[in-house]
Amino acid sequence: MKKRFVSLLMAAVMAAGAAITGCGSSGTAVSADTETPVQSEAPADTEAPAEEAADSGKKEVLEFYHGYYHDASEWAPAAVMREIYDDFAKTYATGNVEFKAIPSEDIKGVVENSVAGGSYPDMIDLAGNSVSLAAMSQNLLVDMKPYIDEQGIQANVGINYTQNDVGGRIYTVHDQLLTLGYWYNDKILKDAGAADPNTWQSWEDFDGAMEAVRAMGTDLYAYGAGQGSARCFNAILGTTEAGREMLTGALTEEAVNAPEFAEAFKTVAAMDQKNGSANASADASDGANDWGADFNQEKSAVFFNGVWAAGGFEDITNIRSTIFPGSVSLSSASGGITIAAGMSAEKEALALEFVKYMTSDEVQTRIFKEVGANPCSTTLDLNALVADADDKTKLLAEACAQANAAQNVVPTLDAVWGSDIANAIGNKLIESTVSGTDIDAKFEELKNELIGLIG
């Protein structure tokens, strides 16, 4: 049950396993803190020039690394993604360039090994990890913005067009989004006499509802704190103009010292302390604490997680989705497909065609329906797509539609500030859950730690 609950999120962040050494092409690249995995073949250290390949009668090979290595029995969406890649390869099988999808368990390692040698893999899906600053500084990546503009597919790439814009250049396009609001058990909240979450206008409304759940005097708890708490902090920043501005770039000392930053931390810390240290963990599913399993078993009222969780619920009778108070949702394009600069014109053209293919209506529909993710494209009517779908897919559509239509859609802390900073904030919030902890003192500790991290 736990595996089903977190499998989609796991695929977006895993970067474990043996590193794959050697990479195929050199050129202009962007790097990734990647999120995907399978090792089947290591890329060649060198590649024959296009002219030599043509003279020998051999096709050039466009190698595409991705992290969907899982067996279908372990994670079915991985098999769907591989089918999507295979369909592209078959479509262009008669061309002068062979498209070769290579699964890897260590996407991050593939990138880092290449960039260290001054090159970049032909093409790689970073699976939500950040583009490598070293790759960008060495001009190793193709700027996809001119192609996107020329093809008129801005709506298809969606928020990639703005969130992944770096000085007027777009080095990465992610075909699916990391989108979060939260889930709640409608029956539990009604039994507690709490107001409907869709009527909540402020975090005071949220806090009051959680108090009502705790006042029921049962074994129920309100919510699991920890990673979800950092998401709440993230969402509270999204309610103010100053907070939203902080989330448009790297964290600064000025932002750390801003009143909006302090207010966001202290608001969440106070709620978490009332929620109790027994209901807090850095790992949402570490065995001792499994917020997803508890929510499935109706032991908690609220579950902070992404839209993908819809497919993992066992019984959705009382489960509803909503966005954060203040009409805020968290949605990040993050790192996705990147293309190496310096390849032959034909290889680069096929790589760009692949980006267009992955953001097409047909593929985006499959990503939504069969992978269970929020597609990046804004051209799809998700509710229309699920007219004849099962209830879980309809629940996914509802969650995606709510998040996409939020008044304030802001990126996740991890995407803009990096995991070290996001983890530091989450850990300090966990420490604040202990009864009697001085939240002001914890915040001062956090400020010093963050200023040290950002240099």
Short mmCIF file of C-alpha atoms in Angstrom, two decimals:
data_model
loop_
_atom_site.label_atom_id
_atom_site.label_comp_id
_atom_site.label_asym_id
_atom_site.label_seq_id
_atom_site.Cartn_x
_atom_site.Cartn_y
_atom_site.Cartn_z
CA MET A 1 0.00 0.00 0.00
CA LYS A 2 2.79 2.40 0.91
CA LYS A 3 4.62 1.67 -2.34
CA ARG A 4 1.54 2.50 -4.37
CA PHE A 5 1.04 5.69 -2.42
CA VAL A 6 4.46 7.15 -3.01
CA SER A 7 5.58 5.48 -6.21
CA LEU A 8 4.96 8.46 -8.46
CA LEU A 9 6.69 10.83 -6.11
CA MET A 10 9.53 8.37 -5.68
CA ALA A 11 10.06 8.26 -9.41
CA ALA A 12 10.31 12.01 -9.48
CA VAL A 13 13.11 12.18 -6.96
CA MET A 14 15.07 8.94 -6.93
CA ALA A 15 18.67 9.05 -8.01
CA ALA A 16 20.16 5.97 -6.45
CA GLY A 17 22.13 3.13 -7.90
CA ALA A 18 25.35 2.55 -9.73
CA ALA A 19 26.64 5.51 -11.67
CA ILE A 20 26.85 5.14 -15.41
CA THR A 21 30.16 6.34 -16.70
CA GLY A 22 30.94 7.93 -20.01
CA CYS A 23 28.58 9.98 -22.13
CA GLY A 24 27.94 10.25 -25.78
CA SER A 25 28.11 13.78 -26.98
CA SER A 26 29.82 17.02 -26.37
CA GLY A 27 28.40 20.44 -26.96
CA THR A 28 26.16 22.86 -25.20
CA ALA A 29 24.46 21.42 -22.21
CA VAL A 30 22.51 21.99 -19.07
CA SER A 31 22.91 19.72 -16.09
CA ALA A 32 20.48 17.94 -13.94
CA ASP A 33 20.03 17.04 -10.33
CA THR A 34 17.96 14.39 -11.84
CA GLU A 35 15.15 12.32 -10.81
CA THR A 36 15.22 9.15 -12.87
CA PRO A 37 16.87 5.84 -13.12
CA VAL A 38 17.94 2.44 -15.26
CA GLN A 39 21.18 1.22 -16.22
CA SER A 40 21.26 -0.89 -19.27
CA GLU A 41 24.03 0.50 -21.41
CA ALA A 42 26.74 3.01 -20.80
CA PRO A 43 27.09 5.75 -23.41
CA ALA A 44 30.12 5.74 -25.61
CA ASP A 45 32.91 8.10 -24.70
CA THR A 46 33.06 9.46 -28.22
CA GLU A 47 30.80 9.63 -31.20
CA ALA A 48 31.73 9.63 -34.86
CA PRO A 49 31.26 12.97 -36.63
CA ALA A 50 28.13 13.22 -38.76
CA GLU A 51 30.19 13.23 -41.93
CA GLU A 52 31.98 10.01 -40.99
CA ALA A 53 28.70 8.32 -40.09
CA ALA A 54 27.22 9.27 -43.43
CA ASP A 55 30.27 8.06 -45.34
CA SER A 56 30.19 4.71 -43.59
CA GLY A 57 26.51 4.24 -44.30
CA LYS A 58 25.78 3.92 -40.59
CA LYS A 59 23.07 5.88 -38.85
CA GLU A 60 23.89 8.37 -36.15
CA VAL A 61 22.40 7.44 -32.80
CA LEU A 62 20.56 9.92 -30.58
CA GLU A 63 20.85 8.53 -27.06
CA PHE A 64 18.12 9.52 -24.63
CA TYR A 65 18.62 8.71 -20.95
CA HIS A 66 15.61 8.43 -18.69
CA GLY A 67 14.73 6.99 -15.28
CA TYR A 68 11.79 4.76 -16.13
CA TYR A 69 13.63 1.50 -15.59
CA HIS A 70 11.09 -0.13 -13.27
CA ASP A 71 9.35 -3.36 -14.15
CA ALA A 72 5.65 -2.91 -14.83
CA SER A 73 4.83 -5.03 -11.77
CA GLU A 74 6.83 -2.62 -9.61
CA TRP A 75 5.58 0.61 -11.13
CA ALA A 76 3.21 0.44 -14.09
CA PRO A 77 3.65 4.08 -15.25
CA ALA A 78 7.29 3.35 -16.06
CA ALA A 79 6.21 0.81 -18.67
CA VAL A 80 3.81 3.37 -20.15
CA MET A 81 6.59 5.92 -20.50
CA ARG A 82 8.84 3.38 -22.20
CA GLU A 83 6.02 2.60 -24.64
CA ILE A 84 5.73 6.31 -25.41
CA TYR A 85 9.46 6.46 -26.15
CA ASP A 86 9.30 3.30 -28.27
CA ASP A 87 6.47 4.76 -30.35
CA PHE A 88 8.63 7.79 -31.15
CA ALA A 89 11.56 5.56 -32.12
CA LYS A 90 9.33 3.55 -34.47
CA THR A 91 7.92 6.69 -36.07
CA TYR A 92 11.41 7.90 -37.00
CA ALA A 93 12.98 4.50 -37.65
CA THR A 94 13.50 5.22 -41.35
CA GLY A 95 15.37 8.48 -40.82
CA ASN A 96 19.11 9.10 -40.82
CA VAL A 97 19.26 9.20 -37.02
CA GLU A 98 18.31 6.34 -34.72
CA PHE A 99 16.50 7.32 -31.51
CA LYS A 100 17.68 5.11 -28.65
CA ALA A 101 16.03 5.36 -25.22
CA ILE A 102 18.32 4.18 -22.42
CA PRO A 103 16.90 3.63 -18.90
CA SER A 104 19.22 4.46 -16.03
CA GLU A 105 19.05 4.09 -12.26
CA ASP A 106 21.44 6.99 -11.78
CA ILE A 107 20.43 9.92 -13.96
CA LYS A 108 22.31 12.33 -11.75
CA GLY A 109 25.47 10.29 -12.10
CA VAL A 110 25.15 10.18 -15.89
CA VAL A 111 25.01 13.96 -15.99
CA GLU A 112 27.73 14.62 -13.46
CA ASN A 113 30.17 12.21 -15.09
CA SER A 114 29.66 13.86 -18.46
CA VAL A 115 29.84 17.45 -17.28
CA ALA A 116 33.01 16.74 -15.33
CA GLY A 117 34.59 15.83 -18.67
CA GLY A 118 33.25 18.91 -20.42
CA SER A 119 30.48 17.13 -22.32
CA TYR A 120 26.80 16.32 -21.93
CA PRO A 121 24.64 13.28 -22.78
CA ASP A 122 22.88 13.64 -26.14
CA MET A 123 19.55 14.00 -24.39
CA ILE A 124 18.42 13.20 -20.86
CA ASP A 125 15.30 13.53 -18.74
CA LEU A 126 16.32 15.04 -15.42
CA ALA A 127 13.16 13.73 -13.76
CA GLY A 128 12.57 16.89 -11.75
CA ASN A 129 16.17 17.54 -10.75
CA SER A 130 17.74 20.89 -11.45
CA VAL A 131 19.69 21.70 -14.55
CA SER A 132 23.42 21.68 -13.85
CA LEU A 133 24.88 25.13 -13.36
CA ALA A 134 28.23 23.77 -14.53
CA ALA A 135 26.65 22.59 -17.77
CA MET A 136 25.07 25.97 -18.36
CA SER A 137 28.26 27.84 -17.58
CA GLN A 138 30.13 25.66 -20.09
CA ASN A 139 27.48 26.24 -22.77
CA LEU A 140 26.76 22.52 -22.99
CA LEU A 141 22.99 22.80 -23.56
CA VAL A 142 20.69 23.69 -26.40
CA ASP A 143 18.41 26.68 -25.85
CA MET A 144 14.97 25.36 -26.80
CA LYS A 145 13.15 28.70 -26.66
CA PRO A 146 13.67 29.62 -30.35
CA TYR A 147 12.27 26.24 -31.39
CA ILE A 148 9.31 26.51 -29.01
CA ASP A 149 8.51 29.98 -30.35
CA GLU A 150 8.94 28.95 -33.98
CA GLN A 151 6.67 25.93 -33.55
CA GLY A 152 4.12 27.89 -31.53
CA ILE A 153 4.00 25.30 -28.74
CA GLN A 154 4.19 27.68 -25.78
CA ALA A 155 0.85 26.44 -24.48
CA ASN A 156 2.00 22.84 -24.86
CA VAL A 157 5.10 23.35 -22.72
CA GLY A 158 2.99 25.30 -20.21
CA ILE A 159 4.77 26.66 -17.13
CA ASN A 160 8.07 25.36 -18.46
CA TYR A 161 8.00 28.50 -20.59
CA THR A 162 8.19 30.80 -17.58
CA GLN A 163 9.60 28.74 -14.71
CA ASN A 164 12.45 27.30 -16.77
CA ASP A 165 13.36 30.57 -18.43
CA VAL A 166 16.97 31.41 -17.56
CA GLY A 167 17.91 34.81 -18.91
CA GLY A 168 15.65 34.40 -21.91
CA ARG A 169 16.76 30.82 -22.60
CA ILE A 170 14.95 27.54 -21.97
CA TYR A 171 17.31 24.65 -21.40
CA THR A 172 14.81 22.09 -20.12
CA VAL A 173 11.20 21.06 -20.67
CA HIS A 174 9.50 18.66 -18.26
CA ASP A 175 6.57 16.78 -19.76
CA GLN A 176 4.78 16.50 -16.39
CA LEU A 177 4.49 18.74 -13.36
CA LEU A 178 5.15 18.28 -9.65
CA THR A 179 1.81 19.62 -8.46
CA LEU A 180 0.61 19.72 -4.86
CA GLY A 181 -2.37 20.80 -2.86
CA TYR A 182 -3.67 18.48 -0.19
CA TRP A 183 -6.21 15.75 0.40
CA TYR A 184 -8.80 15.60 3.15
CA ASN A 185 -11.33 13.15 4.52
CA ASP A 186 -14.69 14.84 4.12
CA LYS A 187 -16.47 12.60 6.61
CA ILE A 188 -13.94 13.18 9.40
CA LEU A 189 -14.12 16.95 9.00
CA LYS A 190 -17.91 16.89 8.96
CA ASP A 191 -17.99 14.68 12.05
CA ALA A 192 -15.68 17.19 13.74
CA GLY A 193 -17.99 20.06 12.85
CA ALA A 194 -15.27 21.73 10.79
CA ALA A 195 -16.03 24.00 7.87
CA ASP A 196 -15.65 22.68 4.33
CA PRO A 197 -12.01 23.19 3.24
CA ASN A 198 -13.12 24.80 -0.01
CA THR A 199 -14.56 27.65 2.08
CA TRP A 200 -11.34 28.30 4.01
CA GLN A 201 -10.01 31.76 3.31
CA SER A 202 -7.04 31.80 5.64
CA TRP A 203 -4.63 29.60 7.60
CA GLU A 204 -6.60 30.50 10.71
CA ASP A 205 -9.49 28.59 9.12
CA PHE A 206 -7.21 25.60 8.54
CA ASP A 207 -5.89 25.75 12.10
CA GLY A 208 -9.41 25.94 13.52
CA ALA A 209 -10.49 22.87 11.58
CA MET A 210 -7.50 20.89 12.82
CA GLU A 211 -8.34 21.92 16.40
CA ALA A 212 -11.86 20.61 15.83
CA VAL A 213 -10.47 17.24 14.72
CA ARG A 214 -8.26 16.98 17.80
CA ALA A 215 -11.18 17.96 20.04
CA MET A 216 -13.07 14.84 18.95
CA GLY A 217 -11.04 12.97 21.57
CA THR A 218 -10.48 9.84 19.48
CA ASP A 219 -7.34 8.17 18.17
CA LEU A 220 -7.56 10.38 15.11
CA TYR A 221 -4.86 12.95 14.49
CA ALA A 222 -5.18 15.98 12.27
CA TYR A 223 -2.25 15.58 9.87
CA GLY A 224 1.29 14.31 9.50
CA ALA A 225 3.83 17.11 9.88
CA GLY A 226 7.31 17.24 8.40
CA GLN A 227 7.62 17.31 4.63
CA GLY A 228 4.03 18.55 4.49
CA SER A 229 4.91 21.36 6.87
CA ALA A 230 7.53 22.66 4.47
CA ARG A 231 4.83 22.58 1.78
CA CYS A 232 2.57 24.66 4.02
CA PHE A 233 5.40 27.17 4.59
CA ASN A 234 5.82 27.26 0.82
CA ALA A 235 2.10 27.89 0.31
CA ILE A 236 1.94 30.65 2.93
CA LEU A 237 4.70 32.50 1.09
CA GLY A 238 2.49 32.21 -1.98
CA THR A 239 -0.26 34.26 -0.32
CA THR A 240 1.73 37.51 -0.33
CA GLU A 241 3.33 39.48 -3.12
CA ALA A 242 6.63 39.62 -1.25
CA GLY A 243 6.54 35.88 -0.63
CA ARG A 244 5.81 35.11 -4.27
CA GLU A 245 8.71 37.31 -5.30
CA MET A 246 11.01 35.26 -3.04
CA LEU A 247 10.00 32.15 -4.96
CA THR A 248 11.11 33.51 -8.34
CA GLY A 249 14.82 33.03 -7.74
CA ALA A 250 17.56 31.99 -5.38
CA LEU A 251 17.01 32.57 -1.67
CA THR A 252 18.68 35.75 -0.43
CA GLU A 253 19.65 37.04 3.00
CA GLU A 254 17.16 39.86 2.47
CA ALA A 255 14.36 37.32 2.00
CA VAL A 256 15.41 35.35 5.10
CA ASN A 257 15.15 38.53 7.15
CA ALA A 258 11.83 39.61 5.64
CA PRO A 259 8.74 39.68 7.89
CA GLU A 260 6.80 37.51 5.41
CA PHE A 261 9.42 34.78 5.74
CA ALA A 262 9.22 34.87 9.53
CA GLU A 263 5.42 34.90 9.50
CA ALA A 264 5.26 31.84 7.25
CA PHE A 265 7.63 29.83 9.45
CA LYS A 266 6.07 30.80 12.76
CA THR A 267 2.51 30.19 11.53
CA VAL A 268 3.34 26.64 10.49
CA ALA A 269 5.49 25.96 13.56
CA ALA A 270 2.68 27.01 15.89
CA MET A 271 0.18 24.77 14.12
CA ASP A 272 2.61 21.85 14.10
CA GLN A 273 3.35 22.21 17.80
CA LYS A 274 -0.36 21.94 18.57
CA ASN A 275 -0.53 18.96 16.21
CA GLY A 276 2.09 17.20 18.37
CA SER A 277 5.60 15.83 17.95
CA ALA A 278 4.22 12.28 17.74
CA ASN A 279 2.73 13.27 14.40
CA ALA A 280 5.91 14.67 12.87
CA SER A 281 8.60 12.98 10.82
CA ALA A 282 11.17 13.97 8.22
CA ASP A 283 10.16 10.89 6.26
CA ALA A 284 6.46 10.69 5.43
CA SER A 285 6.70 6.90 5.20
CA ASP A 286 9.58 5.78 7.38
CA GLY A 287 7.86 2.75 8.90
CA ALA A 288 7.14 4.24 12.30
CA ASN A 289 5.14 6.98 10.63
CA ASP A 290 3.30 6.46 7.39
CA TRP A 291 1.04 9.40 6.73
CA GLY A 292 -0.29 7.91 3.50
CA ALA A 293 -1.20 4.59 5.07
CA ASP A 294 -2.85 6.31 8.03
CA PHE A 295 -4.88 8.56 5.75
CA ASN A 296 -5.96 5.55 3.72
CA GLN A 297 -7.13 3.90 6.94
CA GLU A 298 -9.01 7.05 8.05
CA LYS A 299 -6.68 7.68 10.98
CA SER A 300 -6.02 11.28 9.96
CA ALA A 301 -8.06 14.10 8.49
CA VAL A 302 -5.56 15.70 6.11
CA PHE A 303 -2.79 14.33 3.90
CA PHE A 304 -0.28 16.68 2.27
CA ASN A 305 0.72 15.19 -1.06
CA GLY A 306 0.61 15.70 -4.78
CA VAL A 307 -2.14 15.10 -7.31
CA TRP A 308 -0.55 11.76 -8.23
CA ALA A 309 -1.70 10.28 -4.91
CA ALA A 310 -5.18 9.89 -6.40
CA GLY A 311 -4.16 6.58 -7.93
CA GLY A 312 -2.97 5.16 -4.62
CA PHE A 313 -6.07 5.61 -2.50
CA GLU A 314 -7.81 2.36 -1.62
CA ASP A 315 -11.26 3.83 -1.01
CA ILE A 316 -12.07 7.30 -2.29
CA THR A 317 -15.60 7.47 -0.89
CA ASN A 318 -14.76 10.25 1.57
CA ILE A 319 -11.57 11.61 -0.01
CA ARG A 320 -11.52 15.05 -1.59
CA SER A 321 -8.80 17.30 -2.97
CA THR A 322 -8.30 20.99 -2.44
CA ILE A 323 -5.66 23.70 -2.68
CA PHE A 324 -4.05 25.67 0.11
CA PRO A 325 -5.86 28.57 1.84
CA GLY A 326 -5.52 31.83 -0.04
CA SER A 327 -6.07 30.07 -3.40
CA VAL A 328 -2.50 28.77 -3.57
CA SER A 329 -1.19 25.63 -5.23
CA LEU A 330 2.37 24.41 -5.62
CA SER A 331 3.39 23.38 -9.12
CA SER A 332 6.88 23.06 -10.54
CA ALA A 333 8.07 22.13 -13.98
CA SER A 334 11.59 21.56 -12.65
CA GLY A 335 14.18 19.77 -14.74
CA GLY A 336 12.99 17.54 -17.55
CA ILE A 337 14.30 16.92 -21.06
CA THR A 338 17.63 18.58 -21.84
CA ILE A 339 19.58 18.46 -25.09
CA ALA A 340 23.34 18.58 -25.61
CA ALA A 341 24.74 21.35 -27.76
CA GLY A 342 27.25 20.54 -30.45
CA MET A 343 25.49 17.55 -32.00
CA SER A 344 24.96 17.27 -35.75
CA ALA A 345 22.09 19.29 -37.18
CA GLU A 346 20.07 16.12 -37.83
CA LYS A 347 20.49 14.80 -34.30
CA GLU A 348 19.55 18.14 -32.77
CA ALA A 349 16.53 18.40 -35.05
CA LEU A 350 15.31 14.95 -33.95
CA ALA A 351 15.89 15.84 -30.29
CA LEU A 352 13.78 18.98 -30.66
CA GLU A 353 11.11 16.99 -32.48
CA PHE A 354 11.04 14.66 -29.48
CA VAL A 355 10.33 17.61 -27.16
CA LYS A 356 7.42 18.60 -29.42
CA TYR A 357 6.19 14.99 -29.40
CA MET A 358 6.33 14.69 -25.60
CA THR A 359 4.28 17.88 -25.19
CA SER A 360 1.76 16.98 -27.90
CA ASP A 361 -1.91 16.51 -26.98
CA GLU A 362 -1.72 12.78 -27.68
CA VAL A 363 1.26 12.10 -25.40
CA GLN A 364 0.13 14.55 -22.73
CA THR A 365 -3.22 12.74 -22.60
CA ARG A 366 -1.41 9.44 -22.00
CA ILE A 367 0.72 11.02 -19.29
CA PHE A 368 -2.45 12.16 -17.56
CA LYS A 369 -4.57 9.06 -18.01
CA GLU A 370 -2.01 6.27 -17.88
CA VAL A 371 0.87 7.72 -15.86
CA GLY A 372 -1.39 9.54 -13.42
CA ALA A 373 0.50 12.83 -13.49
CA ASN A 374 -0.39 16.46 -14.12
CA PRO A 375 0.57 17.11 -17.76
CA CYS A 376 2.56 20.24 -18.53
CA SER A 377 0.34 21.27 -21.45
CA THR A 378 -2.38 23.84 -20.93
CA THR A 379 -4.19 22.79 -24.10
CA LEU A 380 -6.04 19.85 -22.56
CA ASP A 381 -9.50 19.90 -20.97
CA LEU A 382 -8.83 17.35 -18.24
CA ASN A 383 -12.42 17.10 -17.08
CA ALA A 384 -13.55 16.35 -20.64
CA LEU A 385 -10.92 13.62 -20.89
CA VAL A 386 -12.38 11.73 -17.93
CA ALA A 387 -16.03 11.68 -18.92
CA ASP A 388 -15.91 7.89 -19.22
CA ALA A 389 -12.97 7.25 -16.89
CA ASP A 390 -12.90 5.47 -13.54
CA ASP A 391 -13.46 7.37 -10.31
CA LYS A 392 -9.76 7.60 -9.40
CA THR A 393 -8.93 9.22 -12.73
CA LYS A 394 -11.78 11.65 -12.21
CA LEU A 395 -10.35 12.44 -8.77
CA LEU A 396 -6.96 13.09 -10.39
CA ALA A 397 -8.60 15.40 -12.94
CA GLU A 398 -10.34 17.32 -10.17
CA ALA A 399 -7.11 17.75 -8.22
CA CYS A 400 -5.16 18.87 -11.28
CA ALA A 401 -7.89 21.28 -12.38
CA GLN A 402 -8.09 22.85 -8.93
CA ALA A 403 -4.33 23.29 -8.71
CA ASN A 404 -3.97 24.63 -12.24
CA ALA A 405 -6.76 27.17 -11.68
CA ALA A 406 -5.44 28.50 -8.36
CA GLN A 407 -5.14 32.27 -8.12
CA ASN A 408 -1.52 31.84 -7.07
CA VAL A 409 0.46 28.95 -8.58
CA VAL A 410 3.96 29.00 -7.12
CA PRO A 411 6.93 26.66 -7.54
CA THR A 412 8.12 24.36 -4.76
CA LEU A 413 10.96 25.33 -2.43
CA ASP A 414 13.06 22.48 -3.77
CA ALA A 415 12.72 23.70 -7.34
CA VAL A 416 13.80 27.29 -6.72
CA TRP A 417 15.99 27.10 -3.60
CA GLY A 418 17.28 23.55 -3.72
CA SER A 419 16.79 20.54 -1.48
CA ASP A 420 19.34 21.63 1.17
CA ILE A 421 17.39 24.76 1.97
CA ALA A 422 14.00 23.02 1.77
CA ASN A 423 15.25 20.30 4.13
CA ALA A 424 16.67 22.84 6.56
CA ILE A 425 13.29 24.56 6.80
CA GLY A 426 11.47 21.25 7.17
CA ASN A 427 13.82 20.01 9.89
CA LYS A 428 13.46 23.18 11.96
CA LEU A 429 9.69 22.89 11.70
CA ILE A 430 9.92 19.31 12.98
CA GLU A 431 12.05 20.46 15.92
CA SER A 432 9.40 23.05 16.69
CA THR A 433 6.72 20.38 17.20
CA VAL A 434 8.06 19.45 20.64
CA SER A 435 5.78 20.88 23.30
CA GLY A 436 7.22 23.99 24.95
CA THR A 437 9.78 24.65 22.23
CA ASP A 438 10.55 28.34 21.77
CA ILE A 439 9.49 28.92 18.16
CA ASP A 440 11.15 32.35 18.00
CA ALA A 441 14.45 30.80 19.05
CA LYS A 442 14.07 28.02 16.48
CA PHE A 443 13.48 30.60 13.80
CA GLU A 444 16.67 32.44 14.72
CA GLU A 445 18.54 29.14 14.46
CA LEU A 446 17.02 28.60 11.05
CA LYS A 447 17.99 32.06 9.84
CA ASN A 448 21.63 31.50 10.81
CA GLU A 449 21.65 28.10 9.12
CA LEU A 450 20.10 29.42 5.91
CA ILE A 451 22.42 32.40 5.69
CA GLY A 452 25.30 29.97 6.04
CA LEU A 453 23.90 27.80 3.24
CA ILE A 454 23.42 30.66 0.80
CA GLY A 455 26.85 32.09 1.58
#
